[in-house]
Every structure is written in structure tokens, then in C-alpha cells.
Short mmCIF file of C-alpha atoms and ligand atoms in Angstrom, two decimals:
data_model
loop_
_atom_site.label_atom_id
_atom_site.label_comp_id
_atom_site.label_asym_id
_atom_site.label_seq_id
_atom_site.Cartn_x
_atom_site.Cartn_y
_atom_site.Cartn_z
CA MET X 176 -24.75 -89.97 13.67
CA LEU X 177 -21.89 -90.44 16.31
CA GLY X 178 -23.47 -87.34 18.11
CA ARG X 179 -26.18 -88.83 18.50
CA ARG X 180 -25.59 -92.44 19.38
CA THR X 181 -23.50 -91.55 22.38
CA GLY X 182 -25.61 -88.28 23.02
CA VAL X 183 -22.98 -86.10 22.20
CA SER X 184 -23.99 -83.33 19.89
CA THR X 185 -21.88 -82.88 16.59
CA ASN X 186 -21.47 -79.77 16.73
CA ARG X 187 -19.84 -80.05 19.93
CA ILE X 188 -16.93 -82.92 18.73
CA THR X 189 -16.78 -80.00 15.58
CA LEU X 190 -16.36 -77.52 17.69
CA VAL X 191 -13.48 -80.02 20.36
CA THR X 192 -11.41 -81.38 17.36
CA GLU X 193 -11.12 -77.83 16.21
CA LEU X 194 -9.93 -76.50 19.45
CA ARG X 195 -7.26 -79.43 20.20
CA GLN X 196 -6.46 -78.38 16.21
CA ARG X 197 -6.12 -74.46 17.23
CA LEU X 198 -4.72 -75.30 20.90
CA ASN X 199 -1.79 -77.64 19.37
CA ARG X 200 -0.86 -75.58 16.38
CA GLN X 201 0.48 -73.04 19.14
CA ARG X 202 3.30 -72.58 21.68
CA GLY X 203 3.19 -70.61 24.57
CA PRO X 204 1.54 -71.17 28.03
CA LEU X 205 -1.44 -73.48 28.57
CA GLY X 206 -4.63 -70.53 29.57
CA LEU X 207 -3.15 -68.35 26.54
CA ARG X 208 -3.76 -71.33 23.61
CA LEU X 209 -6.50 -71.93 24.91
CA THR X 210 -7.61 -68.26 25.29
CA ASN X 211 -6.23 -67.52 21.64
CA ALA X 212 -8.10 -71.11 20.43
CA LEU X 213 -11.62 -69.91 21.42
CA THR X 214 -11.37 -66.75 20.19
CA SER X 215 -9.92 -67.78 16.23
CA ALA X 216 -12.92 -70.07 16.72
CA ILE X 217 -15.20 -67.44 17.44
CA GLU X 218 -14.36 -65.28 14.88
CA ASP X 219 -14.30 -68.27 12.40
CA ASP X 220 -17.56 -68.52 13.23
CA VAL X 221 -16.92 -72.33 14.14
CA ILE X 222 -19.58 -71.47 16.75
CA ALA X 223 -21.96 -68.96 15.38
CA ALA X 224 -23.19 -65.65 17.46
CA GLY X 225 -25.88 -66.74 20.09
CA GLU X 226 -24.82 -70.24 20.20
CA ALA X 227 -24.07 -71.98 23.83
CA LEU X 228 -20.57 -73.18 24.65
CA PRO X 229 -20.73 -76.68 25.99
CA PRO X 230 -20.85 -76.79 29.73
CA GLU X 231 -17.50 -76.15 31.99
CA ARG X 232 -17.06 -79.18 33.22
CA GLU X 233 -17.52 -81.15 29.83
CA LEU X 234 -15.48 -78.64 27.84
CA ALA X 235 -12.38 -78.72 30.08
CA GLU X 236 -12.57 -82.79 30.21
CA ASP X 237 -12.82 -83.12 26.39
CA LEU X 238 -10.14 -80.92 25.94
CA GLY X 239 -7.74 -82.29 28.69
CA VAL X 240 -7.71 -78.99 30.82
CA SER X 241 -8.41 -78.00 34.72
CA ARG X 242 -12.07 -76.40 34.82
CA SER X 243 -10.10 -73.24 36.51
CA THR X 244 -7.78 -72.79 33.53
CA LEU X 245 -11.01 -73.37 31.46
CA ARG X 246 -12.41 -70.79 33.26
CA GLN X 247 -9.82 -68.16 33.35
CA CYS X 248 -10.21 -68.34 29.54
CA LEU X 249 -13.77 -67.78 29.62
CA GLU X 250 -13.85 -64.91 31.76
CA GLN X 251 -11.41 -63.17 29.89
CA LEU X 252 -13.59 -63.76 26.41
CA ALA X 253 -16.63 -62.33 28.40
CA GLU X 254 -14.77 -59.26 29.42
CA GLY X 255 -13.67 -58.14 25.60
CA GLY X 256 -17.35 -59.17 24.74
CA LEU X 257 -16.89 -62.28 23.12
CA ILE X 258 -19.27 -64.30 24.72
CA GLU X 259 -21.64 -63.79 27.76
CA THR X 260 -22.12 -64.95 30.53
CA ARG X 261 -25.29 -66.07 32.19
CA ARG X 262 -25.87 -67.22 35.17
CA GLY X 263 -27.27 -70.60 35.62
CA ALA X 264 -27.67 -70.77 31.37
CA GLY X 265 -23.99 -71.13 30.88
CA HIS X 266 -21.82 -69.33 27.83
CA PHE X 267 -23.05 -67.50 25.07
CA VAL X 268 -21.48 -66.31 21.93
CA ALA X 269 -22.37 -62.83 21.91
CA ARG X 270 -24.11 -61.38 19.35
CA ARG X 271 -22.04 -58.23 17.40
CA ILE X 272 -24.81 -55.90 15.67
CA LEU X 273 -22.84 -55.43 11.87
CA LYS X 274 -24.03 -51.44 10.93
CA PRO X 275 -22.85 -50.44 7.83
CA VAL X 276 -21.98 -46.80 7.45
CA THR X 277 -22.91 -45.97 4.06
CA ARG X 278 -27.12 -46.65 4.87
CA LEU X 279 -28.61 -43.71 6.36
CA THR X 280 -30.47 -45.48 9.13
CA GLY X 281 -31.36 -45.10 13.00
CA PHE X 282 -31.19 -47.30 16.03
CA THR X 283 -35.29 -48.45 15.49
CA ASP X 284 -34.41 -48.70 11.83
CA ASP X 285 -31.39 -51.05 12.64
CA MET X 286 -32.80 -52.51 15.25
CA VAL X 287 -36.00 -53.81 13.19
CA SER X 288 -34.32 -55.09 10.09
CA ARG X 289 -32.29 -57.71 12.25
CA GLY X 290 -35.91 -58.86 13.64
CA ILE X 291 -35.08 -56.82 17.30
CA GLN X 292 -36.99 -55.31 19.54
CA PRO X 293 -35.84 -51.73 20.24
CA VAL X 294 -36.45 -50.08 23.79
CA SER X 295 -35.23 -46.38 24.74
CA LYS X 296 -35.53 -45.01 28.31
CA ILE X 297 -35.57 -41.42 27.84
CA LEU X 298 -33.40 -40.27 30.64
CA GLU X 299 -33.10 -36.39 29.66
CA LYS X 300 -35.81 -34.15 27.47
CA THR X 301 -36.13 -30.37 27.40
CA ILE X 302 -37.14 -28.00 24.39
CA MET X 303 -34.01 -24.81 24.81
CA PRO X 304 -33.01 -22.04 22.65
CA VAL X 305 -30.08 -23.79 20.41
CA PRO X 306 -26.84 -24.39 23.03
CA PRO X 307 -24.01 -22.03 21.03
CA ASP X 308 -21.79 -25.25 20.83
CA THR X 309 -24.65 -26.94 18.35
CA ALA X 310 -25.07 -23.84 16.94
CA PHE X 311 -20.99 -23.29 16.01
CA ARG X 312 -21.26 -26.81 14.49
CA THR X 313 -24.60 -26.80 12.48
CA ALA X 314 -25.47 -22.89 11.83
CA LEU X 315 -28.61 -22.95 12.98
CA PRO X 316 -29.15 -19.22 14.16
CA LEU X 317 -28.44 -18.45 18.11
CA GLY X 318 -31.78 -18.82 19.53
CA THR X 319 -33.25 -21.34 17.71
CA PRO X 320 -35.76 -23.85 19.82
CA VAL X 321 -34.17 -27.32 20.22
CA PHE X 322 -35.32 -30.26 21.46
CA VAL X 323 -32.60 -32.19 23.60
CA LEU X 324 -33.43 -35.85 24.04
CA VAL X 325 -30.79 -37.78 26.42
CA ARG X 326 -31.49 -41.83 25.87
CA LEU X 327 -30.22 -45.19 26.50
CA ARG X 328 -30.65 -47.61 23.48
CA LEU X 329 -31.15 -50.96 24.40
CA ALA X 330 -32.58 -54.29 22.45
CA GLY X 331 -34.25 -56.46 24.67
CA ASP X 332 -32.89 -55.84 28.09
CA GLU X 333 -29.47 -55.28 26.83
CA ILE X 334 -28.11 -51.55 26.95
CA LEU X 335 -26.13 -51.11 23.66
CA ALA X 336 -25.87 -47.31 23.22
CA TYR X 337 -26.14 -43.70 25.37
CA GLU X 338 -27.36 -40.84 23.11
CA ARG X 339 -27.82 -37.09 22.92
CA SER X 340 -29.61 -36.05 20.28
CA ILE X 341 -30.57 -32.36 18.93
CA VAL X 342 -33.00 -31.55 16.73
CA PRO X 343 -34.62 -28.21 15.93
CA VAL X 344 -38.58 -28.24 17.49
CA THR X 345 -39.90 -27.54 13.71
CA SER X 346 -38.57 -31.03 12.95
CA VAL X 347 -40.24 -33.08 15.41
CA GLY X 348 -43.37 -30.30 16.80
CA GLU X 349 -44.23 -28.83 20.09
CA ASP X 350 -46.15 -31.30 21.28
CA TYR X 351 -43.05 -34.20 21.00
CA ASP X 352 -42.30 -35.80 24.42
CA GLY X 353 -39.22 -37.89 23.17
CA THR X 354 -41.16 -41.89 23.01
CA GLY X 355 -41.11 -43.94 20.31
CA SER X 356 -38.20 -43.42 16.79
CA LEU X 357 -36.95 -40.32 16.43
CA TYR X 358 -36.13 -40.85 12.98
CA GLY X 359 -39.97 -41.71 12.61
CA ARG X 360 -41.26 -38.35 14.30
CA MET X 361 -38.94 -36.56 12.21
CA ASP X 362 -40.69 -38.26 9.00
CA GLN X 363 -43.67 -36.91 9.73
CA HIS X 364 -42.80 -33.41 10.45
CA GLY X 365 -39.60 -32.11 8.63
CA GLY X 366 -37.82 -34.68 7.83
CA ARG X 367 -35.01 -36.81 8.65
CA PRO X 368 -32.25 -36.09 7.49
CA LYS X 369 -31.14 -37.06 4.07
CA ARG X 370 -27.27 -36.47 4.54
CA ILE X 371 -24.97 -37.23 7.28
CA LEU X 372 -21.58 -35.80 8.38
CA GLN X 373 -20.26 -38.94 10.97
CA SER X 374 -17.40 -39.55 12.52
CA MET X 375 -16.24 -42.08 14.70
CA ARG X 376 -13.80 -42.99 17.15
CA ALA X 377 -12.37 -45.46 19.56
CA VAL X 378 -12.51 -43.63 23.60
CA GLU X 379 -12.15 -44.91 26.57
CA ALA X 380 -15.64 -44.84 28.95
CA GLY X 381 -14.97 -42.32 31.33
CA PRO X 382 -16.84 -43.28 34.65
CA GLU X 383 -20.10 -41.26 33.60
CA ILE X 384 -20.44 -42.98 30.27
CA ALA X 385 -19.50 -46.61 32.35
CA ASP X 386 -21.80 -46.36 34.61
CA HIS X 387 -24.92 -45.41 31.42
CA LEU X 388 -23.65 -48.37 29.69
CA LYS X 389 -22.91 -50.96 32.65
CA VAL X 390 -19.39 -51.66 31.42
CA LYS X 391 -16.32 -51.50 33.76
CA PRO X 392 -14.55 -47.65 33.46
CA SER X 393 -11.81 -47.42 30.64
CA THR X 394 -13.98 -50.51 28.44
CA ALA X 395 -13.02 -48.84 24.58
CA VAL X 396 -16.20 -47.96 23.39
CA LEU X 397 -17.20 -45.72 20.04
CA MET X 398 -18.10 -42.49 19.92
CA ILE X 399 -19.88 -40.93 17.26
CA ARG X 400 -20.60 -37.84 16.34
CA ARG X 401 -23.51 -37.06 13.95
CA ILE X 402 -24.69 -34.15 12.34
CA GLY X 403 -27.63 -34.81 9.81
CA TYR X 404 -28.88 -32.02 6.91
CA GLY X 405 -32.00 -31.76 5.44
CA SER X 406 -33.26 -31.67 2.27
CA HIS X 407 -32.10 -28.08 1.92
CA GLY X 408 -28.77 -28.54 3.45
CA ILE X 409 -30.00 -27.04 6.68
CA ALA X 410 -29.05 -29.12 9.74
CA VAL X 411 -31.81 -30.97 11.53
CA GLU X 412 -29.91 -33.52 14.03
CA ASP X 413 -26.75 -32.52 16.43
CA ALA X 414 -26.44 -35.79 18.15
CA ILE X 415 -23.02 -37.46 20.09
CA SER X 416 -23.57 -41.10 20.97
CA TRP X 417 -21.35 -43.65 22.60
CA TYR X 418 -21.46 -47.65 21.11
CA ARG X 419 -21.04 -50.54 22.81
CA GLY X 420 -17.19 -51.20 21.27
CA ASP X 421 -17.88 -55.15 21.56
CA ARG X 422 -21.47 -55.18 20.19
CA TYR X 423 -21.10 -53.14 16.92
CA ASP X 424 -18.86 -53.65 14.18
CA TYR X 425 -19.18 -51.01 11.51
CA VAL X 426 -18.95 -51.92 7.93
CA ALA X 427 -18.25 -50.15 4.81
CA GLU X 428 -17.89 -50.71 0.88
CA ILE X 429 -14.86 -49.59 -0.59
CA ASN X 430 -14.77 -49.49 -4.24
CA GLY X 431 -11.55 -48.32 -6.11
C1 LIG K 4 -28.96 -43.32 15.97
C2 LIG K 4 -27.87 -42.15 15.09
C3 LIG K 4 -28.82 -41.00 16.18
C4 LIG K 4 -30.27 -41.17 15.77
C5 LIG K 4 -30.63 -42.07 16.26
C6 LIG K 4 -32.64 -42.11 15.62
C7 LIG K 4 -25.77 -43.09 14.87
C8 LIG K 4 -24.40 -42.92 15.71
N1 LIG K 4 -26.74 -42.81 15.75
O1 LIG K 4 -29.08 -43.88 16.88
O2 LIG K 4 -28.12 -39.55 15.33
O3 LIG K 4 -30.46 -39.69 16.28
O4 LIG K 4 -30.19 -43.32 15.11
O5 LIG K 4 -33.13 -43.70 16.09
O6 LIG K 4 -26.17 -44.10 14.30
P1 LIG K 4 -34.32 -43.57 16.29
O7 LIG K 4 -34.75 -43.24 15.15
O8 LIG K 4 -34.51 -44.94 16.74
O9 LIG K 4 -34.67 -42.76 17.21
#
């Protein structure tokens, strides 16, 4: 009501009230308090993923801080991946992808189930005898023909991952051109993995990965190794992926 009468949205009033309280609860330099207040407000969903922050000038006025202090805080949040700054449009709370580790899905499944358009850019596709390191990891006999597919994985125009998948040619068919969902293609041939061994670790993006993911070198990214086994226990995928660490939350249910 109040919001409508004054022309200020209720969301903005709630956000400003919350931020003021969070600012006052802390000690230390104003910039640090403001960064912490904004971070915790975003983490507590006071302002939801995808929503716009109020314009810089208005937010600075409402909070009684200078625009340059606010701008520095916003730059820090953008670097940490909490907000996205779109030129001419303002600052938006970044959307993160919650991915259950226990569900056996591929990238396309993950995107489609969230109503996001999956896009892939093929960087390399080759048929070759299985590389020795893959043969060691998967126990595929040396000489097995495999399809090597290197792709950038995007949600719309946003790059989320860079990945290399190696699958036996029998799992995709010799006429596969690498387009569309790899798992969708495998479903029509030998079948997608039924069991997966996966490891995940945080690494600093080297220059090549940073360039692919369009992040600054040394940014923390998730390196994920996945070996998928088909219904007869034979390996059908050896994959390595680098996922944007600021876009993915891997979640698991743990029962005691
Ligand atoms: C995921 C898998 C990857 C698999 C791909 C298939 C992880 C870490 N990696 O990105 O191993 O090849 O999905 O996706 O989950 P597609 O069916 O969309 O091609």
C-alpha cells in the first residue's frame, strides 16, 4: 500500500529496511558492512534470484551511503558471482542452478527441467582409437573406436561449462554429428550411463579454461570427472567438465 502511494515498490522498502538493519548490526568500515549486508540479504532470499536491485542512485540515497561506496560493493558482489551487471539495465541477483548429485541427468535434462533453453557449441568432434588414459580409467580395450566431443555448454547465451566427453562409437552410432543431447543420442543406441562414478573438486581456472568460460584466470571453478557405466557394467563415458563455480550449487540428501 505504502509502496503504491509513494511510487516506491514494497519490495524496495523491504529490501532497504532489511539492509539498514543488517548494516547496523555490524561493526567495521562502511564498505565492508554494506558488502556483508547485501551478501546476506541475497543469500537469505530477501531479494530473489533474477530480480533487479533498485537503481544505484536510489539505493545509495535510501541507505545514506555514497554512490561510489555502493558501486565498489556491487563490483565485489559481481566478481563473486552473486549479482550480474547488465549494461544499461542495472544489477540483477544471479540465478544459480541447484543440481542434485544423486540424480543421473545430463546437461540438457538439467536445463529443460528448469525451463532453460540448453545451447551447445561444438569445439571438437573426432572419432579415434580410445586414448590410453581413458582406456586405463575405463578398462575399454585399447583400439576401441571412441567419439571425442568437446563442447561449451550454455544456458541461452550464458556459458556454464566446458566439457570433453569420450564415448564408444557403438554408444552413439557412426553417423553421430555431435549435435543435440549426447545422452539423448545414447538413449537411442547403446543406452546412457546407468551408474556413474563422479568426483568433483574446486580448481583455479588456468588461462585456457578461463578463456573458454569467459571468467578471469584463477577464478574458482568446479572440475568434475565422470565415468559412466552401461547396464552390463561396461564403461560408456569418460568425461571431464569445468563448471562455473558461481552458477552451480551441487546438493545432496544425506540420510543418517
Ligand atoms: C553433463 C555431464 C556429462 C554428460 C552431459 C550430457 C556432468 C558433470 N557432466 O554435462 O558427463 O556428457 O551432461 O549432456 O554432469 P547432454 O545430454 O546435454 O549432451
